[in-house]
Amino acid sequence: MHAIRAIDAFDGEAFRSTGATVLIDDGVIIGVEPYGSEVPDQCLVISYDGTLLPGLIEAHTHLVTDSGVSALDRVAGYSDEQIDEVITGALRGQLSAGVTTVRDLGDRRFCVVQRRGRRPAGRATEPTIVASGPPLTSPGGHCHFMGGEVSETAEIIRAVAERVERSVDVVKVMASGGVNTPGSDVMRTQFTTAELQFVVDRAHQAGLPVTAHAHGTPAVEQAIAVGVDGIEHCSCVTDRGFGQVSAETLAALARSQIAVCPTIGVDPGLMKEPPPAIKAMMERMGVTAQQLLQDRRDFVSRLHHAGVRLVSGVDSGIGPAKRHGTLPYAVRELVTAGLSVAEALATATSAAAIACGVGASKGRLAPGQHADLLVVDGELETDVTALLRPQAVLLQGAPVTI
Ligand SMILES: [Zn+2]
């Protein structure tokens, strides 16, 4: 048995005024006591000055992307060895930022799902992976090169069955086009409502949740109507800009308790020049990069105040400003949008764990949870930027080099 303690602590849902001493046995939390509490004899204790919290959970990443310019464009051309190296680098980037669980929402031909299954027994050295495999998309649609094109009922049946067979954790479907796929349109739907409903029904019958990529307002409305479990991006974009959605639709979204991952969060140091696809969208909408970020933030604020269930994810890996390990910036962005620090942190810990299907073992400082932990330098409750200064990261109780 050993213990990690820190004078400040966030337990996944709230800050603890007493700090915390987390007792760990065999990689699992067996007790959470105040900072100054006695520990059993022979129990090794490591103390920190900063804030202790559960390891972060990113709800939307692409481990097959290398965080370079036009990273998605390279995915189709990698050999199997190359793609495995990219995944290794991505996981390392995540871990060094304190991310101990990732949900991968789009790989190439199940390579991330396979990687998840190859995890060696014994000490964990990489973040836990939750994965969807290739997203279902229309022929030639958003991210079609990942291998998930479907066009009719029989293909949907086959595609869902393959995902069940490969034990994916979630089905990802591209309800709208995407920014980075030429020929697909972010503002339009990719499937009919009946087709999307069929995807959801088949997945639910097999016990799998569904999360839908949806930028344009029609795709968001369609996703709500067919009863998905999650919506990615949820920009509600039209030619008039972001957040073009009625109060009734927002109320329905809140009522549905669909988990919305707004995929905000960029590393400002790397946001020199917006990628060409984003530039084209800015021109179409007649907005500047600063305005675009502000509009996104304003809409996330509206979602939060409407009572929508938010989780944090960056869509990491797809470009330099969204490199693997940018999740702390997404949390900070939520605070700027008006969430309390505790609310924002919950979107990247306890709430993310539930949305990713790992709530029983991840996302909280509580007995029975895996001891995936993060210590950051500073008092996080009053200074969210402390999240950008990781001091220690532990996977199942063991410190890792960051
Ligand atoms: Zn994505």
Short mmCIF file of N, CA, C and O in Angstrom, two decimals, residues 189-299:
data_model
loop_
_atom_site.label_atom_id
_atom_site.label_comp_id
_atom_site.label_asym_id
_atom_site.label_seq_id
_atom_site.Cartn_x
_atom_site.Cartn_y
_atom_site.Cartn_z
N THR A 189 -26.46 17.62 -43.79
CA THR A 189 -26.50 16.26 -43.24
C THR A 189 -25.91 15.28 -44.26
O THR A 189 -25.89 15.55 -45.45
N GLN A 190 -25.42 14.15 -43.77
CA GLN A 190 -24.86 13.12 -44.66
C GLN A 190 -25.81 11.94 -44.83
O GLN A 190 -25.66 11.16 -45.75
N PHE A 191 -26.73 11.79 -43.90
CA PHE A 191 -27.67 10.66 -43.95
C PHE A 191 -29.09 11.19 -43.86
O PHE A 191 -29.32 12.28 -43.35
N THR A 192 -30.05 10.40 -44.33
CA THR A 192 -31.44 10.75 -44.07
C THR A 192 -31.72 10.46 -42.60
O THR A 192 -30.98 9.70 -41.95
N THR A 193 -32.78 11.05 -42.08
CA THR A 193 -33.13 10.79 -40.68
C THR A 193 -33.39 9.30 -40.46
O THR A 193 -33.00 8.73 -39.45
N ALA A 194 -34.04 8.66 -41.44
CA ALA A 194 -34.33 7.22 -41.30
C ALA A 194 -33.04 6.41 -41.23
O ALA A 194 -32.92 5.47 -40.43
N GLU A 195 -32.06 6.77 -42.04
CA GLU A 195 -30.77 6.05 -42.02
C GLU A 195 -30.07 6.23 -40.67
O GLU A 195 -29.55 5.27 -40.09
N LEU A 196 -30.06 7.47 -40.20
CA LEU A 196 -29.39 7.74 -38.93
C LEU A 196 -30.10 7.01 -37.78
O LEU A 196 -29.46 6.46 -36.88
N GLN A 197 -31.44 7.01 -37.85
CA GLN A 197 -32.22 6.28 -36.85
C GLN A 197 -31.85 4.80 -36.86
O GLN A 197 -31.73 4.16 -35.81
N PHE A 198 -31.65 4.28 -38.06
CA PHE A 198 -31.32 2.86 -38.20
C PHE A 198 -29.96 2.54 -37.57
O PHE A 198 -29.78 1.53 -36.89
N VAL A 199 -29.00 3.45 -37.77
CA VAL A 199 -27.67 3.28 -37.15
C VAL A 199 -27.82 3.22 -35.63
O VAL A 199 -27.29 2.32 -34.97
N VAL A 200 -28.58 4.17 -35.09
CA VAL A 200 -28.75 4.25 -33.63
C VAL A 200 -29.46 2.99 -33.12
O VAL A 200 -29.05 2.39 -32.12
N ASP A 201 -30.53 2.58 -33.82
CA ASP A 201 -31.29 1.41 -33.36
C ASP A 201 -30.44 0.13 -33.38
O ASP A 201 -30.46 -0.65 -32.43
N ARG A 202 -29.70 -0.05 -34.47
CA ARG A 202 -28.87 -1.26 -34.56
C ARG A 202 -27.80 -1.27 -33.46
O ARG A 202 -27.53 -2.30 -32.84
N ALA A 203 -27.17 -0.12 -33.24
CA ALA A 203 -26.12 -0.05 -32.22
C ALA A 203 -26.72 -0.28 -30.83
O ALA A 203 -26.19 -1.07 -30.03
N HIS A 204 -27.83 0.38 -30.55
CA HIS A 204 -28.46 0.22 -29.23
C HIS A 204 -28.91 -1.22 -29.00
O HIS A 204 -28.78 -1.74 -27.89
N GLN A 205 -29.43 -1.86 -30.05
CA GLN A 205 -29.83 -3.26 -29.90
C GLN A 205 -28.65 -4.13 -29.48
O GLN A 205 -28.79 -5.12 -28.77
N ALA A 206 -27.45 -3.73 -29.94
CA ALA A 206 -26.24 -4.50 -29.62
C ALA A 206 -25.60 -4.00 -28.32
O ALA A 206 -24.52 -4.46 -27.95
N GLY A 207 -26.23 -3.02 -27.68
CA GLY A 207 -25.71 -2.53 -26.41
C GLY A 207 -24.60 -1.49 -26.55
O GLY A 207 -23.87 -1.21 -25.59
N LEU A 208 -24.47 -0.92 -27.75
CA LEU A 208 -23.42 0.09 -27.96
C LEU A 208 -24.00 1.49 -28.01
O LEU A 208 -25.00 1.73 -28.69
N PRO A 209 -23.36 2.45 -27.33
CA PRO A 209 -23.78 3.85 -27.47
C PRO A 209 -23.34 4.41 -28.82
O PRO A 209 -22.45 3.87 -29.47
N VAL A 210 -23.98 5.51 -29.21
CA VAL A 210 -23.65 6.15 -30.49
C VAL A 210 -23.34 7.62 -30.23
O VAL A 210 -24.08 8.31 -29.52
N THR A 211 -22.24 8.08 -30.80
CA THR A 211 -21.99 9.51 -30.76
C THR A 211 -21.87 10.04 -32.18
O THR A 211 -21.28 9.38 -33.04
N ALA A 212 -22.51 11.19 -32.42
CA ALA A 212 -22.62 11.72 -33.79
C ALA A 212 -21.79 12.99 -33.94
O ALA A 212 -21.92 13.92 -33.14
N HIS A 213 -20.96 13.00 -34.97
CA HIS A 213 -20.28 14.23 -35.38
C HIS A 213 -21.33 15.10 -36.06
O HIS A 213 -21.95 14.67 -37.03
N ALA A 214 -21.56 16.29 -35.54
CA ALA A 214 -22.58 17.16 -36.13
C ALA A 214 -22.17 18.62 -35.98
O ALA A 214 -22.13 19.15 -34.87
N HIS A 215 -21.86 19.25 -37.10
CA HIS A 215 -21.54 20.68 -37.10
C HIS A 215 -22.78 21.51 -37.41
O HIS A 215 -23.19 22.38 -36.66
N GLY A 216 -23.36 21.25 -38.58
CA GLY A 216 -24.49 22.06 -39.04
C GLY A 216 -25.73 21.87 -38.20
O GLY A 216 -25.95 20.79 -37.63
N THR A 217 -26.54 22.90 -38.10
CA THR A 217 -27.75 22.83 -37.29
C THR A 217 -28.68 21.68 -37.72
O THR A 217 -29.19 20.96 -36.86
N PRO A 218 -28.89 21.44 -39.03
CA PRO A 218 -29.78 20.33 -39.40
C PRO A 218 -29.28 18.98 -38.88
O PRO A 218 -30.08 18.14 -38.44
N ALA A 219 -27.97 18.78 -38.89
CA ALA A 219 -27.43 17.50 -38.40
C ALA A 219 -27.58 17.39 -36.88
O ALA A 219 -27.85 16.30 -36.35
N VAL A 220 -27.43 18.50 -36.17
CA VAL A 220 -27.61 18.48 -34.71
C VAL A 220 -29.06 18.14 -34.39
O VAL A 220 -29.36 17.29 -33.54
N GLU A 221 -29.98 18.77 -35.12
CA GLU A 221 -31.42 18.50 -34.88
C GLU A 221 -31.76 17.05 -35.19
O GLU A 221 -32.51 16.40 -34.45
N GLN A 222 -31.15 16.54 -36.26
CA GLN A 222 -31.38 15.14 -36.65
C GLN A 222 -30.85 14.20 -35.55
O GLN A 222 -31.52 13.23 -35.17
N ALA A 223 -29.66 14.52 -35.04
CA ALA A 223 -29.05 13.66 -34.01
C ALA A 223 -29.91 13.62 -32.74
O ALA A 223 -30.08 12.57 -32.13
N ILE A 224 -30.45 14.78 -32.36
CA ILE A 224 -31.32 14.82 -31.18
C ILE A 224 -32.56 13.97 -31.44
O ILE A 224 -32.98 13.16 -30.60
N ALA A 225 -33.13 14.12 -32.64
CA ALA A 225 -34.38 13.43 -32.98
C ALA A 225 -34.24 11.91 -32.95
O ALA A 225 -35.16 11.20 -32.54
N VAL A 226 -33.07 11.39 -33.36
CA VAL A 226 -32.93 9.93 -33.44
C VAL A 226 -32.39 9.32 -32.14
O VAL A 226 -32.24 8.11 -32.04
N GLY A 227 -32.08 10.17 -31.15
CA GLY A 227 -31.71 9.63 -29.84
C GLY A 227 -30.29 9.12 -29.73
O GLY A 227 -30.06 8.06 -29.13
N VAL A 228 -29.34 9.88 -30.28
CA VAL A 228 -27.93 9.50 -30.06
C VAL A 228 -27.58 9.69 -28.58
O VAL A 228 -28.32 10.33 -27.84
N ASP A 229 -26.43 9.16 -28.20
CA ASP A 229 -25.97 9.32 -26.81
C ASP A 229 -25.03 10.50 -26.64
O ASP A 229 -24.89 11.03 -25.55
N GLY A 230 -24.37 10.85 -27.75
CA GLY A 230 -23.44 11.98 -27.69
C GLY A 230 -23.45 12.76 -28.99
O GLY A 230 -23.80 12.22 -30.05
N ILE A 231 -23.12 14.05 -28.91
CA ILE A 231 -22.94 14.86 -30.10
C ILE A 231 -21.56 15.51 -30.03
O ILE A 231 -21.21 16.13 -29.02
N GLU A 232 -20.78 15.33 -31.09
CA GLU A 232 -19.44 15.92 -31.17
C GLU A 232 -19.51 17.23 -31.95
O GLU A 232 -20.21 17.31 -32.95
N HIS A 233 -18.78 18.20 -31.48
CA HIS A 233 -18.70 19.55 -32.07
C HIS A 233 -19.94 20.38 -31.73
O HIS A 233 -19.87 21.39 -31.08
N CYS A 234 -21.10 19.94 -32.22
CA CYS A 234 -22.37 20.61 -31.91
C CYS A 234 -22.24 22.13 -32.14
O CYS A 234 -22.67 22.92 -31.30
N SER A 235 -21.67 22.51 -33.26
CA SER A 235 -21.44 23.94 -33.52
C SER A 235 -22.72 24.67 -33.89
O SER A 235 -22.78 25.88 -33.79
N CYS A 236 -23.73 23.93 -34.37
CA CYS A 236 -24.98 24.55 -34.84
C CYS A 236 -24.67 25.68 -35.82
O CYS A 236 -25.12 26.81 -35.66
N VAL A 237 -23.87 25.34 -36.82
CA VAL A 237 -23.40 26.35 -37.77
C VAL A 237 -24.32 26.37 -39.01
O VAL A 237 -24.82 25.34 -39.44
N THR A 238 -24.54 27.59 -39.46
CA THR A 238 -25.20 27.80 -40.75
C THR A 238 -24.40 28.91 -41.45
O THR A 238 -23.39 29.39 -40.90
N ASP A 239 -24.84 29.33 -42.61
CA ASP A 239 -24.14 30.43 -43.31
C ASP A 239 -24.12 31.69 -42.46
O ASP A 239 -23.31 32.59 -42.69
N ARG A 240 -24.99 31.78 -41.48
CA ARG A 240 -25.03 32.98 -40.63
C ARG A 240 -24.08 32.90 -39.43
O ARG A 240 -23.97 33.83 -38.66
N GLY A 241 -23.43 31.77 -39.26
CA GLY A 241 -22.46 31.66 -38.16
C GLY A 241 -22.78 30.51 -37.22
O GLY A 241 -23.63 29.66 -37.52
N PHE A 242 -22.09 30.51 -36.07
CA PHE A 242 -22.27 29.44 -35.07
C PHE A 242 -23.49 29.70 -34.20
O PHE A 242 -23.95 30.82 -34.07
N GLY A 243 -23.95 28.62 -33.58
CA GLY A 243 -24.99 28.75 -32.58
C GLY A 243 -26.34 29.16 -33.14
O GLY A 243 -27.14 29.78 -32.45
N GLN A 244 -26.60 28.81 -34.40
CA GLN A 244 -27.86 29.19 -35.04
C GLN A 244 -28.91 28.11 -34.72
O GLN A 244 -29.15 27.21 -35.52
N VAL A 245 -29.49 28.22 -33.54
CA VAL A 245 -30.40 27.18 -33.09
C VAL A 245 -31.44 27.80 -32.15
O VAL A 245 -31.14 28.76 -31.44
N SER A 246 -32.63 27.24 -32.18
CA SER A 246 -33.70 27.83 -31.37
C SER A 246 -33.58 27.45 -29.90
O SER A 246 -32.95 26.45 -29.54
N ALA A 247 -34.22 28.25 -29.05
CA ALA A 247 -34.25 27.94 -27.61
C ALA A 247 -34.93 26.60 -27.37
O ALA A 247 -34.55 25.84 -26.47
N GLU A 248 -35.94 26.27 -28.21
CA GLU A 248 -36.66 24.99 -28.05
C GLU A 248 -35.70 23.81 -28.28
O GLU A 248 -35.72 22.82 -27.56
N THR A 249 -34.88 23.94 -29.33
CA THR A 249 -33.94 22.86 -29.63
C THR A 249 -32.92 22.71 -28.50
O THR A 249 -32.59 21.59 -28.09
N LEU A 250 -32.44 23.84 -27.99
CA LEU A 250 -31.49 23.77 -26.87
C LEU A 250 -32.14 23.11 -25.65
O LEU A 250 -31.51 22.30 -24.96
N ALA A 251 -33.39 23.44 -25.41
CA ALA A 251 -34.10 22.84 -24.28
C ALA A 251 -34.26 21.33 -24.49
O ALA A 251 -34.08 20.54 -23.56
N ALA A 252 -34.54 20.94 -25.73
CA ALA A 252 -34.68 19.51 -26.04
C ALA A 252 -33.34 18.80 -25.85
O ALA A 252 -33.28 17.68 -25.33
N LEU A 253 -32.27 19.47 -26.24
CA LEU A 253 -30.92 18.89 -26.09
C LEU A 253 -30.60 18.70 -24.60
O LEU A 253 -30.08 17.66 -24.20
N ALA A 254 -30.95 19.71 -23.79
CA ALA A 254 -30.70 19.61 -22.35
C ALA A 254 -31.54 18.47 -21.75
O ALA A 254 -31.03 17.66 -20.98
N ARG A 255 -32.81 18.41 -22.14
CA ARG A 255 -33.72 17.39 -21.61
C ARG A 255 -33.23 15.98 -21.95
O ARG A 255 -33.35 15.05 -21.16
N SER A 256 -32.69 15.84 -23.16
CA SER A 256 -32.27 14.52 -23.64
C SER A 256 -31.08 13.98 -22.84
O SER A 256 -30.83 12.78 -22.84
N GLN A 257 -30.33 14.88 -22.20
CA GLN A 257 -29.09 14.52 -21.49
C GLN A 257 -28.05 13.89 -22.42
O GLN A 257 -27.18 13.12 -21.98
N ILE A 258 -28.16 14.17 -23.70
CA ILE A 258 -27.11 13.78 -24.65
C ILE A 258 -25.82 14.49 -24.21
O ILE A 258 -25.85 15.68 -23.88
N ALA A 259 -24.70 13.74 -24.19
CA ALA A 259 -23.42 14.35 -23.81
C ALA A 259 -22.85 15.11 -25.00
O ALA A 259 -22.64 14.53 -26.06
N VAL A 260 -22.63 16.39 -24.82
CA VAL A 260 -22.12 17.22 -25.92
C VAL A 260 -20.65 17.54 -25.68
O VAL A 260 -20.27 18.07 -24.63
N CYS A 261 -19.84 17.19 -26.68
CA CYS A 261 -18.41 17.52 -26.62
C CYS A 261 -18.15 18.64 -27.62
O CYS A 261 -18.12 18.41 -28.82
N PRO A 262 -18.01 19.88 -27.15
CA PRO A 262 -17.93 21.00 -28.09
C PRO A 262 -16.59 21.13 -28.81
O PRO A 262 -16.45 21.97 -29.69
N THR A 263 -15.63 20.28 -28.46
CA THR A 263 -14.30 20.26 -29.10
C THR A 263 -13.68 21.66 -29.24
O THR A 263 -13.08 21.98 -30.26
N ILE A 264 -13.86 22.47 -28.22
CA ILE A 264 -13.13 23.75 -28.20
C ILE A 264 -11.78 23.48 -27.53
O ILE A 264 -11.54 22.40 -27.02
N GLY A 265 -10.93 24.49 -27.51
CA GLY A 265 -9.62 24.33 -26.89
C GLY A 265 -8.54 24.24 -27.94
O GLY A 265 -8.48 23.29 -28.72
N VAL A 266 -7.71 25.27 -27.99
CA VAL A 266 -6.55 25.27 -28.88
C VAL A 266 -5.37 25.79 -28.06
O VAL A 266 -5.54 26.55 -27.13
N ASP A 267 -4.19 25.32 -28.44
CA ASP A 267 -2.99 25.84 -27.81
C ASP A 267 -2.72 27.21 -28.44
O ASP A 267 -2.37 27.28 -29.62
N PRO A 268 -2.88 28.30 -27.67
CA PRO A 268 -2.78 29.63 -28.28
C PRO A 268 -1.39 29.89 -28.86
O PRO A 268 -1.25 30.60 -29.86
N GLY A 269 -0.37 29.27 -28.28
CA GLY A 269 0.99 29.44 -28.78
C GLY A 269 1.16 28.89 -30.17
O GLY A 269 2.06 29.28 -30.90
N LEU A 270 0.30 27.98 -30.56
CA LEU A 270 0.45 27.33 -31.85
C LEU A 270 -0.59 27.80 -32.87
O LEU A 270 -0.65 27.34 -33.99
N MET A 271 -1.43 28.74 -32.44
CA MET A 271 -2.53 29.20 -33.29
C MET A 271 -2.05 30.37 -34.16
O MET A 271 -2.59 31.46 -34.11
N LYS A 272 -0.99 30.13 -34.93
CA LYS A 272 -0.45 31.22 -35.75
C LYS A 272 -1.34 31.50 -36.94
O LYS A 272 -1.81 32.60 -37.16
N GLU A 273 -1.57 30.48 -37.69
CA GLU A 273 -2.26 30.63 -38.97
C GLU A 273 -3.33 29.55 -39.05
O GLU A 273 -3.03 28.36 -39.00
N PRO A 274 -4.60 29.93 -39.18
CA PRO A 274 -5.63 28.90 -39.26
C PRO A 274 -5.42 28.02 -40.49
O PRO A 274 -4.99 28.52 -41.53
N PRO A 275 -5.71 26.71 -40.38
CA PRO A 275 -5.56 25.84 -41.54
C PRO A 275 -6.49 26.28 -42.69
O PRO A 275 -7.51 26.92 -42.43
N PRO A 276 -6.14 25.92 -43.93
CA PRO A 276 -6.90 26.39 -45.10
C PRO A 276 -8.40 26.10 -45.01
O PRO A 276 -9.23 26.94 -45.37
N ALA A 277 -8.75 24.91 -44.49
CA ALA A 277 -10.17 24.54 -44.43
C ALA A 277 -10.94 25.47 -43.49
O ALA A 277 -12.08 25.85 -43.75
N ILE A 278 -10.30 25.84 -42.38
CA ILE A 278 -10.95 26.75 -41.42
C ILE A 278 -11.05 28.15 -42.04
O ILE A 278 -12.07 28.83 -41.90
N LYS A 279 -9.98 28.52 -42.77
CA LYS A 279 -9.97 29.83 -43.43
C LYS A 279 -11.14 29.94 -44.41
O LYS A 279 -11.84 30.96 -44.47
N ALA A 280 -11.35 28.85 -45.17
CA ALA A 280 -12.44 28.85 -46.17
C ALA A 280 -13.78 29.03 -45.46
O ALA A 280 -14.65 29.77 -45.94
N MET A 281 -13.92 28.37 -44.31
CA MET A 281 -15.19 28.48 -43.58
C MET A 281 -15.36 29.91 -43.04
O MET A 281 -16.47 30.45 -43.05
N MET A 282 -14.26 30.51 -42.58
CA MET A 282 -14.33 31.89 -42.07
C MET A 282 -14.78 32.84 -43.17
O MET A 282 -15.60 33.74 -42.94
N GLU A 283 -14.23 32.62 -44.38
CA GLU A 283 -14.61 33.48 -45.51
C GLU A 283 -16.09 33.32 -45.82
O GLU A 283 -16.81 34.29 -46.05
N ARG A 284 -16.54 32.07 -45.80
CA ARG A 284 -17.95 31.78 -46.10
C ARG A 284 -18.87 32.48 -45.11
O ARG A 284 -19.93 32.96 -45.46
N MET A 285 -18.42 32.53 -43.85
CA MET A 285 -19.27 33.13 -42.82
C MET A 285 -18.94 34.61 -42.59
O MET A 285 -19.64 35.30 -41.84
N GLY A 286 -17.85 35.08 -43.22
CA GLY A 286 -17.47 36.49 -43.08
C GLY A 286 -17.00 36.85 -41.68
O GLY A 286 -17.33 37.91 -41.16
N VAL A 287 -16.22 35.94 -41.04
CA VAL A 287 -15.71 36.24 -39.69
C VAL A 287 -14.19 36.08 -39.63
O VAL A 287 -13.60 35.36 -40.44
N THR A 288 -13.55 36.73 -38.66
CA THR A 288 -12.12 36.58 -38.44
C THR A 288 -11.88 35.41 -37.49
O THR A 288 -12.82 34.90 -36.87
N ALA A 289 -10.59 35.00 -37.35
CA ALA A 289 -10.25 33.88 -36.47
C ALA A 289 -10.65 34.19 -35.02
O ALA A 289 -11.18 33.34 -34.32
N GLN A 290 -10.38 35.42 -34.60
CA GLN A 290 -10.72 35.80 -33.23
C GLN A 290 -12.22 35.73 -32.99
O GLN A 290 -12.69 35.23 -31.96
N GLN A 291 -12.96 36.25 -33.98
CA GLN A 291 -14.43 36.22 -33.88
C GLN A 291 -14.94 34.79 -33.81
O GLN A 291 -15.86 34.48 -33.07
N LEU A 292 -14.31 33.96 -34.65
CA LEU A 292 -14.74 32.56 -34.72
C LEU A 292 -14.60 31.89 -33.35
O LEU A 292 -15.51 31.23 -32.86
N LEU A 293 -13.44 32.12 -32.70
CA LEU A 293 -13.22 31.54 -31.38
C LEU A 293 -14.21 32.11 -30.36
O LEU A 293 -14.75 31.40 -29.52
N GLN A 294 -14.44 33.43 -30.46
CA GLN A 294 -15.37 34.08 -29.54
C GLN A 294 -16.79 33.54 -29.74
O GLN A 294 -17.51 33.26 -28.77
N ASP A 295 -17.20 33.38 -31.00
CA ASP A 295 -18.54 32.87 -31.29
C ASP A 295 -18.73 31.46 -30.74
O ASP A 295 -19.78 31.12 -30.20
N ARG A 296 -17.68 30.63 -30.89
CA ARG A 296 -17.74 29.26 -30.37
C ARG A 296 -17.90 29.30 -28.84
O ARG A 296 -18.69 28.58 -28.27
N ARG A 297 -17.10 30.16 -28.22
CA ARG A 297 -17.13 30.27 -26.76
C ARG A 297 -18.50 30.76 -26.28
O ARG A 297 -19.06 30.21 -25.34
N ASP A 298 -19.04 31.75 -26.97
CA ASP A 298 -20.37 32.28 -26.60
C ASP A 298 -21.42 31.19 -26.70
O ASP A 298 -22.32 31.09 -25.86
N PHE A 299 -21.30 30.36 -27.75
CA PHE A 299 -22.31 29.32 -27.91
C PHE A 299 -22.18 28.23 -26.84
O PHE A 299 -23.18 27.73 -26.33
#
